[in-house]
Amino acid sequence: MNMYRQALDSLRPIVAAIVVTAGAFALFVAASGYPAVEALMLVGKGAFGSGFAWQNTLSRAAPIMFTALCVAVPARAGMVIIGGEGALALGGLAAAMVGVWWASRPVVMVLAGMALAAWVTGGLWIGISGWLRYRRGVNETISSLLLAYIGQAVFNFLVEGWLRDPASLNKPSTAPLDSRDMIGNIPGMEVHWGLAWGVLACLAAWWLLRHTVFGFAIDIVGGNPRAAKMTGLPVGRLMLAASVLGGGFAGLAGMFEVAAVQGCANADLMAGYGYQGILVSFAARHHPLGVIAGAILIGGLGASNSLLQRHLDLPDAAAQVLQGLLFVSLLAFETLNRRGGRHA
Amino acid sequence: MHDGVALGSLLLALLGGIMRVSTPFLFVSLGECITEISGRINLGLEGTLVFGAMSGYGVSWLTGSPWLGVLAAGVSGMLLGLIHGLLCSLPKVNDIAVGIAMMLFGTGISFFIGKPLIQPEAAMLPSWHLGSWSHDPQVRDALRVNALLPLGLGLAALLRLAFKRTRLGLVLRLVGDNAAAARALGYHVVRLRILATVAGGFLAGIGGAFLSLYYPGGWNEGLSSGQGLMAVALVIFARWDPVRCALAALLFGAAGALGPALQSQGLTQGYYLFNAAPYVLTLILMTLSWRPGQTLAGSPGELSLTNRS
């Protein structure tokens, strides 16, 4: 009983924020001279209105689950990491290269190698932020976003230089993966397996944070670092571990985009999933199970965007406006949260 | 002999570049400086910068006056600053999270509203041709001073004076250092912080207008890439002193001008890496200026970003 009550209590501000967002978006759209009610209906229709819409939504939700975990896991240790986009890009690049270099090996080995490469690359990249935070006290929010910009520069430098497939003329890309190494769709759906792995990753993260000593220790570090230090916890190492773990998830997002969608690494990897993950994690209050629902919601907003463009000729930034409004109103309604919600 | 000529023209290209690239840094960092001195962080200035660039360009195009554009950019920056300031005043709302949200919100609405502005050409900001005595086009280009740069430098000196000598400046510092003491003296802490965030937004908006109305010029979605965010780090590096902010902005300008200057000299290899120089510089400076477990000298006592256990 009490548990349901709590769940309801924490849902209330989210529902309120969604309602306010819809209203504000309608006003904004109307003020820009577009039909507001129709726009709102199209958002619903394009996100969840048909089987096709659901498949589009879920395909977008998959990478967002991973990038949201890149925010959620470090947040439990008290860090606000917002550089998932860079870890995604570099993780995807590492995966693409392993896929190309190992093309003659068994499929399972290739995919496992790609996942490992993506995980390690993403983890190390975000790990820099965690390391700077605990060794030097450098603010991890700024450093992680700077690292995202640097990561994208390194990505472009490599993809347009050393790692470029000479056959990719218009759009610089790495060499394409062998089609047998591509990750297929979940049977009966036009959604790739990355979705299942994303849900699994969220469940695993939840189990790790909720049911292990490691998760408990990280929660103490995030809640009160001074107390954590007093009890003899290795605060610095735990923060580093949380950031490496989170970065690994973002790297995996890149791996699935390469192995299930793009077939190679190119600039299309940087489609903003890293930034959408920030919003999802905050909306879920950094709870890994909430991330699943949040990723589907935000994936839906992205999926409806093309419908808005086609039917109403809205600018493609409409999705960004929606997401920005939702983020701002979510934070504003946090103030009504009766339980002292912890915000890193 | 030949190398000497190449180095000379590289330095000239760099000099012109520094003045162009550092101006937006200068305005955003002065704005952030005011906000941080009052004890709050506005990470959303990246969004403010883009929003200012868009509205400044739009108004300049509609009215034909770039200065009206600058004013409009400042006012729209104030608007975003006001939203940030009000949201942060609610209980349990964290200024860093609001900043991230405002970053996404500001860029989103700018791209949305600004879509029709990609094509048209607006009136640009003027510049002074201090190099008109020379026949060398490179010298003339290097000595072209944009109108906002001296304004910004003057403002930096003025702000330093204001923080040290004026009543408002001292009250603002008190609010940022010790909110309880300020409250005890009867000052309205929340109102002053909102005011400081609005003022910061005004200056950041002007920085944005520079991007669209002078350099790189024009409105497009790739106009700003992290300048607003780097300014936050820059202020910390400058230890909350407006004049040091100006010097740091010149340094950041140099890092940002390096890539284009090398490119103008025909060096195109590693273009992306040179363009990442400002981010790397910011990261290095942050690493050097932060001390673990220690509050930074000169840091406003109420600042969440730099005071930690």
XYZ file of C-alpha atoms in Angstrom:
653
model
C 0.000 0.000 0.000
C 2.625 2.433 1.107
C 4.808 1.520 -1.834
C 2.038 2.308 -4.320
C 1.426 5.544 -2.514
C 5.079 6.461 -2.899
C 5.125 5.512 -6.562
C 2.026 7.627 -7.149
C 3.554 10.520 -5.254
C 6.629 10.472 -7.437
C 4.559 10.170 -10.609
C 2.428 13.198 -9.844
C 4.998 15.892 -10.671
C 5.914 14.044 -13.874
C 2.317 13.942 -15.085
C 1.910 17.606 -14.172
C 5.077 18.452 -16.094
C 3.842 16.595 -19.171
C 0.530 18.458 -19.063
C 2.261 21.819 -18.669
C 4.669 20.934 -21.478
C 1.805 20.070 -23.807
C 0.090 23.355 -22.983
C 3.229 25.430 -23.395
C 4.106 23.677 -26.641
C 0.600 24.318 -27.994
C 0.896 28.007 -27.090
C 4.345 28.226 -28.649
C 3.227 26.490 -31.834
C 0.112 28.679 -32.079
C 2.186 31.820 -31.551
C 4.445 30.750 -34.417
C 1.391 30.512 -36.674
C 0.839 26.761 -36.800
C -2.325 24.853 -35.786
C -1.714 23.961 -32.146
C -4.301 21.264 -31.500
C -3.391 19.430 -34.658
C 0.287 19.568 -33.698
C -0.419 17.987 -30.309
C -2.532 15.263 -31.895
C 0.254 14.548 -34.367
C 2.790 14.205 -31.544
C 0.585 11.565 -29.944
C -0.093 9.858 -33.233
C 3.491 9.889 -34.437
C 4.789 8.572 -31.125
C 2.260 5.953 -30.081
C -0.603 6.083 -32.593
C 0.145 3.010 -34.700
C 2.266 -0.082 -34.899
C 4.663 1.723 -37.160
C 4.854 4.663 -34.746
C 5.590 2.313 -31.847
C 8.390 0.633 -33.785
C 9.917 3.986 -34.636
C 9.598 5.084 -31.011
C 11.151 1.916 -29.620
C 14.048 2.000 -32.103
C 14.887 5.473 -30.836
C 14.359 4.503 -27.217
C 17.076 1.831 -27.386
C 20.143 4.121 -27.578
C 18.530 6.618 -25.191
C 18.274 3.936 -22.481
C 22.026 3.465 -22.668
C 22.882 7.163 -22.750
C 20.488 7.800 -19.857
C 22.320 5.194 -17.797
C 25.489 7.181 -18.516
C 23.850 9.992 -16.515
C 21.971 7.870 -13.970
C 24.803 5.676 -12.671
C 27.291 8.514 -11.957
C 24.405 10.559 -10.538
C 23.930 7.955 -7.811
C 27.491 8.749 -6.787
C 26.722 12.470 -6.771
C 28.090 13.404 -10.190
C 26.237 15.181 -13.000
C 27.752 13.773 -16.185
C 26.397 15.299 -19.388
C 28.999 14.182 -21.932
C 27.371 10.977 -23.130
C 27.342 12.137 -26.752
C 31.142 11.984 -26.961
C 31.350 8.547 -25.355
C 28.664 7.330 -27.753
C 30.580 8.587 -30.786
C 33.948 7.184 -29.720
C 32.405 3.915 -28.517
C 30.656 3.518 -31.846
C 33.889 4.239 -33.694
C 35.822 1.675 -31.661
C 33.093 -0.895 -32.295
C 33.090 -0.174 -36.022
C 36.855 -0.633 -36.221
C 36.789 -3.952 -34.360
C 33.980 -5.031 -36.687
C 36.100 -4.242 -39.718
C 39.376 -5.676 -38.431
C 37.818 -8.892 -37.140
C 35.550 -9.420 -40.145
C 36.786 -12.963 -40.769
C 36.121 -14.262 -37.253
C 32.954 -15.943 -35.958
C 29.966 -13.623 -35.658
C 29.610 -14.028 -31.887
C 33.239 -13.117 -31.399
C 32.967 -10.075 -33.643
C 29.914 -8.763 -31.802
C 31.388 -9.477 -28.393
C 34.597 -7.740 -29.438
C 32.669 -4.749 -30.714
C 30.679 -4.489 -27.499
C 33.803 -4.763 -25.380
C 35.656 -2.159 -27.426
C 32.710 0.231 -27.225
C 32.316 -0.356 -23.510
C 35.983 0.218 -22.722
C 36.285 3.283 -24.958
C 33.158 4.949 -23.605
C 34.092 4.019 -20.067
C 37.590 5.422 -20.325
C 36.315 8.632 -21.921
C 33.781 9.409 -19.177
C 36.261 7.979 -16.682
C 38.495 10.980 -17.424
C 35.779 13.216 -15.955
C 35.427 11.002 -12.906
C 39.174 10.895 -12.446
C 39.557 14.667 -12.773
C 36.784 15.089 -10.246
C 38.312 12.901 -7.602
C 41.982 13.660 -8.172
C 41.690 17.385 -8.782
C 38.135 18.252 -7.748
C 37.376 19.523 -11.271
C 33.650 19.955 -11.853
C 32.523 16.885 -13.788
C 29.557 18.545 -15.491
C 31.726 21.011 -17.390
C 34.595 18.594 -17.994
C 32.313 15.899 -19.382
C 30.687 18.264 -21.848
C 34.097 19.591 -22.913
C 35.171 15.984 -23.397
C 32.078 15.453 -25.550
C 33.198 18.266 -27.845
C 36.761 16.941 -27.885
C 35.488 13.414 -28.519
C 33.453 14.587 -31.487
C 36.491 16.418 -32.870
C 38.637 13.289 -32.500
C 35.862 11.263 -34.114
C 35.635 13.601 -37.115
C 39.404 13.752 -37.429
C 39.721 9.959 -37.546
C 36.662 9.257 -39.689
C 37.655 11.882 -42.245
C 41.288 10.862 -42.087
C 43.012 7.629 -41.168
C 39.935 5.477 -40.718
C 37.982 6.708 -43.718
C 36.749 4.220 -46.223
C 37.925 5.637 -49.600
C 34.665 4.383 -51.114
C 32.583 6.720 -48.906
C 32.568 9.770 -51.121
C 29.837 12.134 -49.989
C 29.657 11.198 -46.368
C 32.965 10.217 -44.775
C 32.491 6.868 -43.051
C 34.513 3.935 -41.850
C 34.439 0.761 -43.932
C 31.025 -0.970 -43.751
C 30.457 -3.978 -41.520
C 29.925 -7.357 -43.114
C 26.158 -7.843 -43.361
C 26.411 -11.116 -41.415
C 27.795 -9.137 -38.443
C 24.847 -6.774 -38.361
C 22.422 -7.061 -35.466
C 18.977 -7.993 -36.727
C 15.462 -7.252 -35.564
C 13.545 -8.774 -32.696
C 11.239 -11.388 -34.298
C 7.856 -9.962 -35.197
C 8.993 -6.351 -34.870
C 10.834 -3.834 -36.968
C 12.916 -3.005 -33.905
C 16.501 -4.170 -33.533
C 17.811 -6.234 -30.635
C 19.416 -3.164 -29.111
C 16.070 -2.457 -27.448
C 16.122 -5.764 -25.570
C 19.716 -5.180 -24.550
C 18.834 -1.662 -23.435
C 16.057 -2.933 -21.178
C 18.422 -5.610 -19.904
C 21.075 -2.981 -19.188
C 18.579 -0.925 -17.202
C 17.547 -4.000 -15.208
C 21.184 -4.876 -14.593
C 21.972 -1.333 -13.486
C 18.969 -1.387 -11.180
C 20.078 -4.663 -9.639
C 23.625 -3.394 -9.267
C 22.607 -0.144 -7.622
C 19.839 -1.572 -5.498
C 20.956 -5.024 -4.465
C 24.723 -5.049 -4.239
C 27.224 -3.692 -1.741
C 28.755 -1.655 -4.557
C 25.420 0.049 -5.233
C 24.879 0.726 -1.558
C 28.344 2.228 -1.220
C 27.806 4.435 -4.261
C 24.538 5.691 -2.796
C 26.320 6.691 0.391
C 29.004 8.500 -1.595
C 26.328 10.368 -3.528
C 24.271 11.141 -0.463
C 27.003 12.358 1.817
C 30.610 12.134 0.646
C 31.957 13.292 3.999
C 30.137 10.537 5.866
C 31.275 8.053 3.247
C 34.878 9.075 3.821
C 34.431 8.757 7.584
C 33.153 5.218 7.277
C 36.284 4.363 5.345
C 34.742 3.947 1.915
C 37.145 4.496 -1.005
C 35.164 7.532 -2.176
C 37.422 8.442 -5.082
C 37.588 4.936 -6.469
C 33.830 4.507 -6.187
C 33.228 7.746 -8.072
C 35.676 6.658 -10.730
C 33.968 3.270 -11.007
C 30.541 4.880 -11.354
C 31.712 7.167 -14.131
C 33.505 4.377 -16.000
C 30.417 2.202 -15.722
C 28.183 4.998 -16.995
C 30.515 5.814 -19.874
C 30.548 2.144 -20.820
C 26.783 2.258 -21.263
C 27.047 5.300 -23.551
C 29.724 3.485 -25.547
C 27.328 0.577 -25.997
C 24.718 2.979 -27.368
C 27.228 3.799 -30.088
C 27.964 0.130 -30.718
C 24.271 -0.671 -31.274
C 23.827 2.330 -33.554
C 26.768 1.060 -35.626
C 25.903 -2.632 -35.600
C 22.120 -2.380 -35.926
C 21.399 0.886 -37.742
C 24.268 2.584 -39.581
C 26.490 -0.354 -40.492
C 29.545 1.895 -40.129
C 30.703 4.867 -38.084
C 29.885 8.282 -39.533
C 28.578 11.661 -38.400
C 25.027 10.268 -38.211
C 26.012 8.638 -34.922
C 25.905 12.045 -33.268
C 22.148 12.460 -33.524
C 21.662 13.917 -30.048
C 20.953 10.670 -28.160
C 23.564 11.662 -25.607
C 21.682 14.852 -24.772
C 18.288 13.160 -24.729
C 19.698 10.708 -22.203
C 20.339 13.593 -19.779
C 16.692 14.576 -19.884
C 15.521 10.985 -19.468
C 17.748 10.338 -16.488
C 16.618 13.495 -14.710
C 12.977 12.708 -15.491
C 13.490 9.244 -14.005
C 15.247 10.766 -10.989
C 18.235 8.659 -11.982
C 16.319 5.460 -11.324
C 17.322 2.778 -13.877
C 13.796 1.349 -14.140
C 12.337 4.802 -14.645
C 14.873 5.227 -17.435
C 13.070 2.551 -19.478
C 9.789 4.472 -19.400
C 11.484 7.844 -19.893
C 13.434 6.613 -22.911
C 10.221 5.414 -24.565
C 8.579 8.780 -23.907
C 11.476 10.796 -25.331
C 11.941 8.324 -28.180
C 8.295 8.961 -28.990
C 8.821 12.718 -29.127
C 11.643 12.143 -31.594
C 9.577 9.703 -33.641
C 6.692 12.153 -34.019
C 9.008 14.832 -35.348
C 8.955 13.700 -38.973
C 5.160 13.645 -38.907
C 5.093 17.239 -37.641
C 7.452 18.234 -40.408
C 5.535 16.458 -43.143
C 1.982 17.396 -42.202
C 2.377 20.858 -40.709
C 5.730 21.925 -42.112
C 7.023 22.605 -38.598
C 10.785 23.184 -38.303
C 12.691 20.043 -37.337
C 13.720 21.714 -34.081
C 10.170 21.110 -32.823
C 11.347 17.991 -31.011
C 14.111 19.973 -29.307
C 11.582 22.587 -28.195
C 9.348 19.863 -26.767
C 12.227 18.222 -24.968
C 13.506 21.531 -23.616
C 10.056 22.487 -22.340
C 9.626 19.086 -20.738
C 13.015 19.301 -19.033
C 12.351 22.780 -17.670
C 8.882 21.909 -16.376
C 10.074 18.642 -14.832
C 12.629 20.552 -12.797
C 10.100 23.207 -11.864
C 7.676 20.571 -10.556
C 10.438 18.934 -8.571
C 9.747 21.645 -6.026
C 6.331 20.069 -5.314
C 7.867 16.691 -4.622
C 6.949 15.939 -1.052
C 9.640 13.421 -0.409
C 13.011 15.118 -0.444
C 13.977 13.853 -3.855
C 17.722 13.681 -4.108
C 19.168 15.557 -7.009
C 22.788 15.211 -7.798
C 63.707 33.869 -44.783
C 60.647 32.191 -46.165
C 59.770 30.716 -42.782
C 59.980 34.151 -41.217
C 57.427 35.526 -43.646
C 55.107 32.578 -43.023
C 55.379 32.979 -39.261
C 54.713 36.702 -39.557
C 51.568 36.228 -41.581
C 50.449 33.462 -39.254
C 50.824 35.808 -36.302
C 48.929 38.523 -38.157
C 46.125 36.092 -38.945
C 46.152 35.049 -35.305
C 45.962 38.649 -34.074
C 42.905 39.389 -36.183
C 41.428 36.078 -35.153
C 41.933 36.707 -31.446
C 39.949 39.927 -31.587
C 37.132 38.223 -33.460
C 36.957 35.024 -31.453
C 37.471 36.471 -27.997
C 34.650 39.022 -28.125
C 31.787 36.549 -27.513
C 33.860 34.879 -24.772
C 34.343 38.296 -23.195
C 30.649 39.161 -23.007
C 29.470 35.727 -21.886
C 32.140 35.498 -19.216
C 31.363 38.965 -17.846
C 27.708 37.973 -17.691
C 28.505 34.701 -15.961
C 30.836 36.571 -13.613
C 27.970 38.762 -12.375
C 25.736 35.724 -11.885
C 28.381 33.671 -10.101
C 29.355 36.533 -7.805
C 25.779 36.502 -6.550
C 26.213 32.826 -5.663
C 24.534 31.113 -8.575
C 25.768 29.224 -11.611
C 24.070 29.601 -14.963
C 25.168 26.687 -17.135
C 22.439 27.614 -19.595
C 24.367 30.520 -21.130
C 25.135 28.305 -24.114
C 21.425 28.415 -24.894
C 21.324 32.148 -24.178
C 24.183 32.713 -26.601
C 22.385 30.895 -29.407
C 19.068 32.570 -28.616
C 20.777 35.980 -28.618
C 22.452 35.214 -31.935
C 19.114 34.286 -33.476
C 17.073 37.203 -32.144
C 19.855 39.712 -32.805
C 20.101 38.553 -36.386
C 16.344 38.578 -36.842
C 15.895 42.095 -35.478
C 18.831 43.441 -37.462
C 17.316 41.939 -40.594
C 13.848 43.345 -39.846
C 14.931 46.847 -38.827
C 18.128 47.218 -40.789
C 19.953 48.321 -37.655
C 22.550 45.959 -36.204
C 22.586 47.923 -32.938
C 18.887 47.327 -32.457
C 19.758 43.686 -33.061
C 22.336 43.802 -30.278
C 19.769 45.347 -27.958
C 17.182 42.718 -28.874
C 19.725 39.975 -28.264
C 20.434 41.418 -24.829
C 16.744 41.626 -23.980
C 16.073 38.065 -25.114
C 19.052 36.961 -23.023
C 17.444 38.735 -20.062
C 14.283 36.750 -20.678
C 16.112 33.408 -20.506
C 18.042 34.671 -17.482
C 14.756 35.551 -15.802
C 13.375 32.047 -16.380
C 16.576 30.542 -14.977
C 16.571 32.916 -12.015
C 12.936 32.252 -11.141
C 13.235 28.471 -11.474
C 16.317 28.369 -9.257
C 14.466 30.329 -6.613
C 11.990 27.494 -6.110
C 12.846 25.214 -3.223
C 14.630 21.920 -4.070
C 15.531 23.091 -7.564
C 19.193 22.749 -8.430
C 20.856 25.490 -10.487
C 23.114 23.121 -12.431
C 20.180 20.968 -13.560
C 18.198 24.058 -14.566
C 21.212 25.250 -16.523
C 21.396 22.015 -18.515
C 17.653 22.233 -19.215
C 17.925 25.869 -20.297
C 20.829 24.956 -22.582
C 18.619 22.477 -24.450
C 15.547 24.735 -24.290
C 17.378 27.841 -25.521
C 18.983 26.120 -28.502
C 15.715 24.348 -29.347
C 13.576 27.487 -29.535
C 16.335 29.362 -31.377
C 16.498 26.732 -34.105
C 12.703 26.629 -34.273
C 12.072 30.366 -34.480
C 15.229 31.034 -36.465
C 14.509 28.653 -39.307
C 13.350 31.393 -41.722
C 16.501 33.414 -40.903
C 18.972 31.057 -42.529
C 18.544 32.603 -45.967
C 18.211 36.397 -45.573
C 21.149 38.755 -45.048
C 20.983 41.109 -42.107
C 22.938 44.334 -41.584
C 26.247 43.541 -39.879
C 27.988 45.293 -37.002
C 30.573 47.901 -38.032
C 34.298 47.742 -37.342
C 37.163 50.229 -37.136
C 39.857 49.927 -39.739
C 42.904 50.801 -37.674
C 45.155 49.327 -40.330
C 44.061 51.520 -43.228
C 47.556 53.110 -43.330
C 49.001 49.849 -44.568
C 48.882 48.521 -48.102
C 49.254 44.957 -46.897
C 45.782 43.340 -46.909
C 46.878 41.026 -44.097
C 47.834 43.915 -41.837
C 44.610 45.699 -42.626
C 42.615 42.606 -41.815
C 44.490 41.983 -38.576
C 43.870 45.540 -37.358
C 40.162 45.559 -38.004
C 38.646 46.066 -34.572
C 35.009 45.181 -34.141
C 32.850 47.726 -32.363
C 31.889 45.447 -29.476
C 35.408 44.554 -28.342
C 36.341 47.967 -26.840
C 32.867 48.145 -25.315
C 33.426 44.806 -23.638
C 36.909 45.728 -22.397
C 35.590 48.986 -20.973
C 32.747 47.110 -19.323
C 35.207 44.728 -17.695
C 37.079 47.626 -16.076
C 33.824 49.227 -15.035
C 32.525 46.004 -13.494
C 35.689 45.518 -11.480
C 35.255 49.005 -10.103
C 31.590 48.348 -9.442
C 32.280 45.163 -7.481
C 34.850 46.971 -5.356
C 33.447 50.438 -4.910
C 29.705 50.595 -5.411
C 27.022 49.688 -2.939
C 25.218 47.349 -5.336
C 28.447 45.561 -6.187
C 29.332 45.001 -2.545
C 25.828 43.838 -1.686
C 25.919 41.398 -4.586
C 29.209 39.977 -3.337
C 27.819 39.673 0.169
C 24.784 37.807 -1.173
C 27.083 35.447 -3.017
C 29.430 34.947 -0.082
C 27.048 34.566 2.781
C 23.340 34.564 2.117
C 22.474 34.309 5.813
C 24.465 37.429 6.648
C 22.922 39.317 3.746
C 19.478 38.291 4.889
C 20.246 39.397 8.416
C 21.205 42.808 7.088
C 17.820 43.029 5.415
C 18.755 42.368 1.812
C 16.464 40.379 -0.427
C 18.789 37.540 -1.417
C 16.523 35.780 -3.913
C 15.583 38.995 -5.692
C 19.223 40.067 -6.003
C 20.225 36.683 -7.410
C 17.467 36.824 -9.997
C 18.648 40.327 -10.880
C 22.225 39.072 -11.286
C 21.098 36.195 -13.502
C 19.027 38.553 -15.656
C 21.994 40.913 -16.019
C 24.201 37.951 -16.900
C 21.703 36.870 -19.514
C 21.744 40.347 -21.039
C 25.505 40.251 -21.590
C 25.457 36.660 -22.842
C 22.762 37.604 -25.343
C 25.002 40.405 -26.636
C 27.806 37.881 -27.008
C 25.431 35.843 -29.135
C 24.571 38.856 -31.306
C 28.272 39.178 -32.063
C 28.322 35.624 -33.419
C 25.548 36.256 -35.926
C 26.195 39.929 -36.677
C 29.968 39.981 -36.991
C 31.924 36.755 -36.812
C 31.390 34.084 -38.095
C 28.325 36.085 -39.232
C 24.950 34.930 -40.457
C 22.545 32.644 -38.672
C 22.877 28.893 -38.756
C 22.544 26.046 -36.318
C 26.246 25.483 -35.904
C 27.001 29.041 -34.803
C 27.973 28.290 -31.232
C 29.692 25.172 -30.055
C 30.330 25.400 -26.379
C 31.483 29.018 -26.011
C 28.727 29.590 -23.470
C 29.837 26.617 -21.457
C 33.537 27.404 -21.653
C 32.752 30.845 -20.280
C 31.642 29.208 -17.030
C 35.029 27.573 -16.678
C 36.734 30.781 -17.779
C 35.174 32.760 -14.921
C 36.435 30.237 -12.398
C 39.902 30.378 -13.949
C 39.718 34.191 -13.749
C 38.830 33.932 -10.060
C 35.673 36.045 -10.395
C 37.541 39.209 -11.403
C 36.082 40.975 -14.478
C 39.447 42.284 -15.694
C 41.014 38.848 -15.435
C 37.924 37.544 -17.276
C 38.821 39.868 -20.131
C 42.421 38.608 -20.221
C 41.247 35.004 -20.092
C 38.792 35.713 -22.904
C 41.714 36.909 -25.041
C 43.576 33.691 -24.223
C 40.553 31.596 -25.181
C 40.204 33.693 -28.290
C 43.779 32.816 -29.221
C 43.067 29.116 -28.785
C 39.928 29.419 -30.871
C 41.669 31.460 -33.570
C 44.503 28.974 -33.944
C 42.611 26.550 -36.177
C 41.287 29.122 -38.681
C 44.664 30.956 -38.728
C 46.539 27.777 -39.589
C 43.921 27.004 -42.187
C 44.348 30.422 -43.783
C 48.030 29.575 -44.112
C 47.143 26.491 -46.100
C 47.475 23.961 -43.304
C 44.367 21.811 -43.539
C 45.650 18.582 -41.980
C 44.233 18.010 -38.537
C 41.673 20.759 -38.981
C 39.288 19.172 -36.485
C 41.975 18.719 -33.874
C 43.063 22.357 -34.017
C 39.464 23.413 -33.670
C 39.271 21.423 -30.472
C 42.078 23.541 -28.969
C 39.767 25.770 -26.875
C 38.133 22.751 -25.241
C 41.475 21.190 -24.448
C 42.759 24.502 -23.105
C 39.679 24.850 -20.887
C 40.124 21.347 -19.563
C 43.814 21.929 -18.790
C 43.161 25.264 -17.109
C 40.372 23.769 -15.016
C 42.661 20.966 -13.943
C 45.369 23.418 -12.972
C 43.162 25.904 -11.164
C 41.096 23.472 -9.117
C 42.471 21.974 -5.922
C 40.976 18.796 -4.539
C 38.974 19.201 -1.353
C 39.770 22.845 -1.129
C 37.699 25.914 -1.787
C 39.120 28.140 -4.473
C 40.559 31.472 -3.457
C 38.132 34.275 -4.194
C 35.248 31.898 -4.682
C 31.827 33.201 -3.664
C 30.934 31.206 -0.554
C 27.482 30.229 -1.751
C 28.589 28.829 -5.099
C 27.640 25.184 -5.461
C 30.205 24.551 -8.166
C 33.434 25.261 -6.336
C 32.699 24.590 -2.702
C 32.709 20.991 -1.819
C 33.778 18.739 0.948
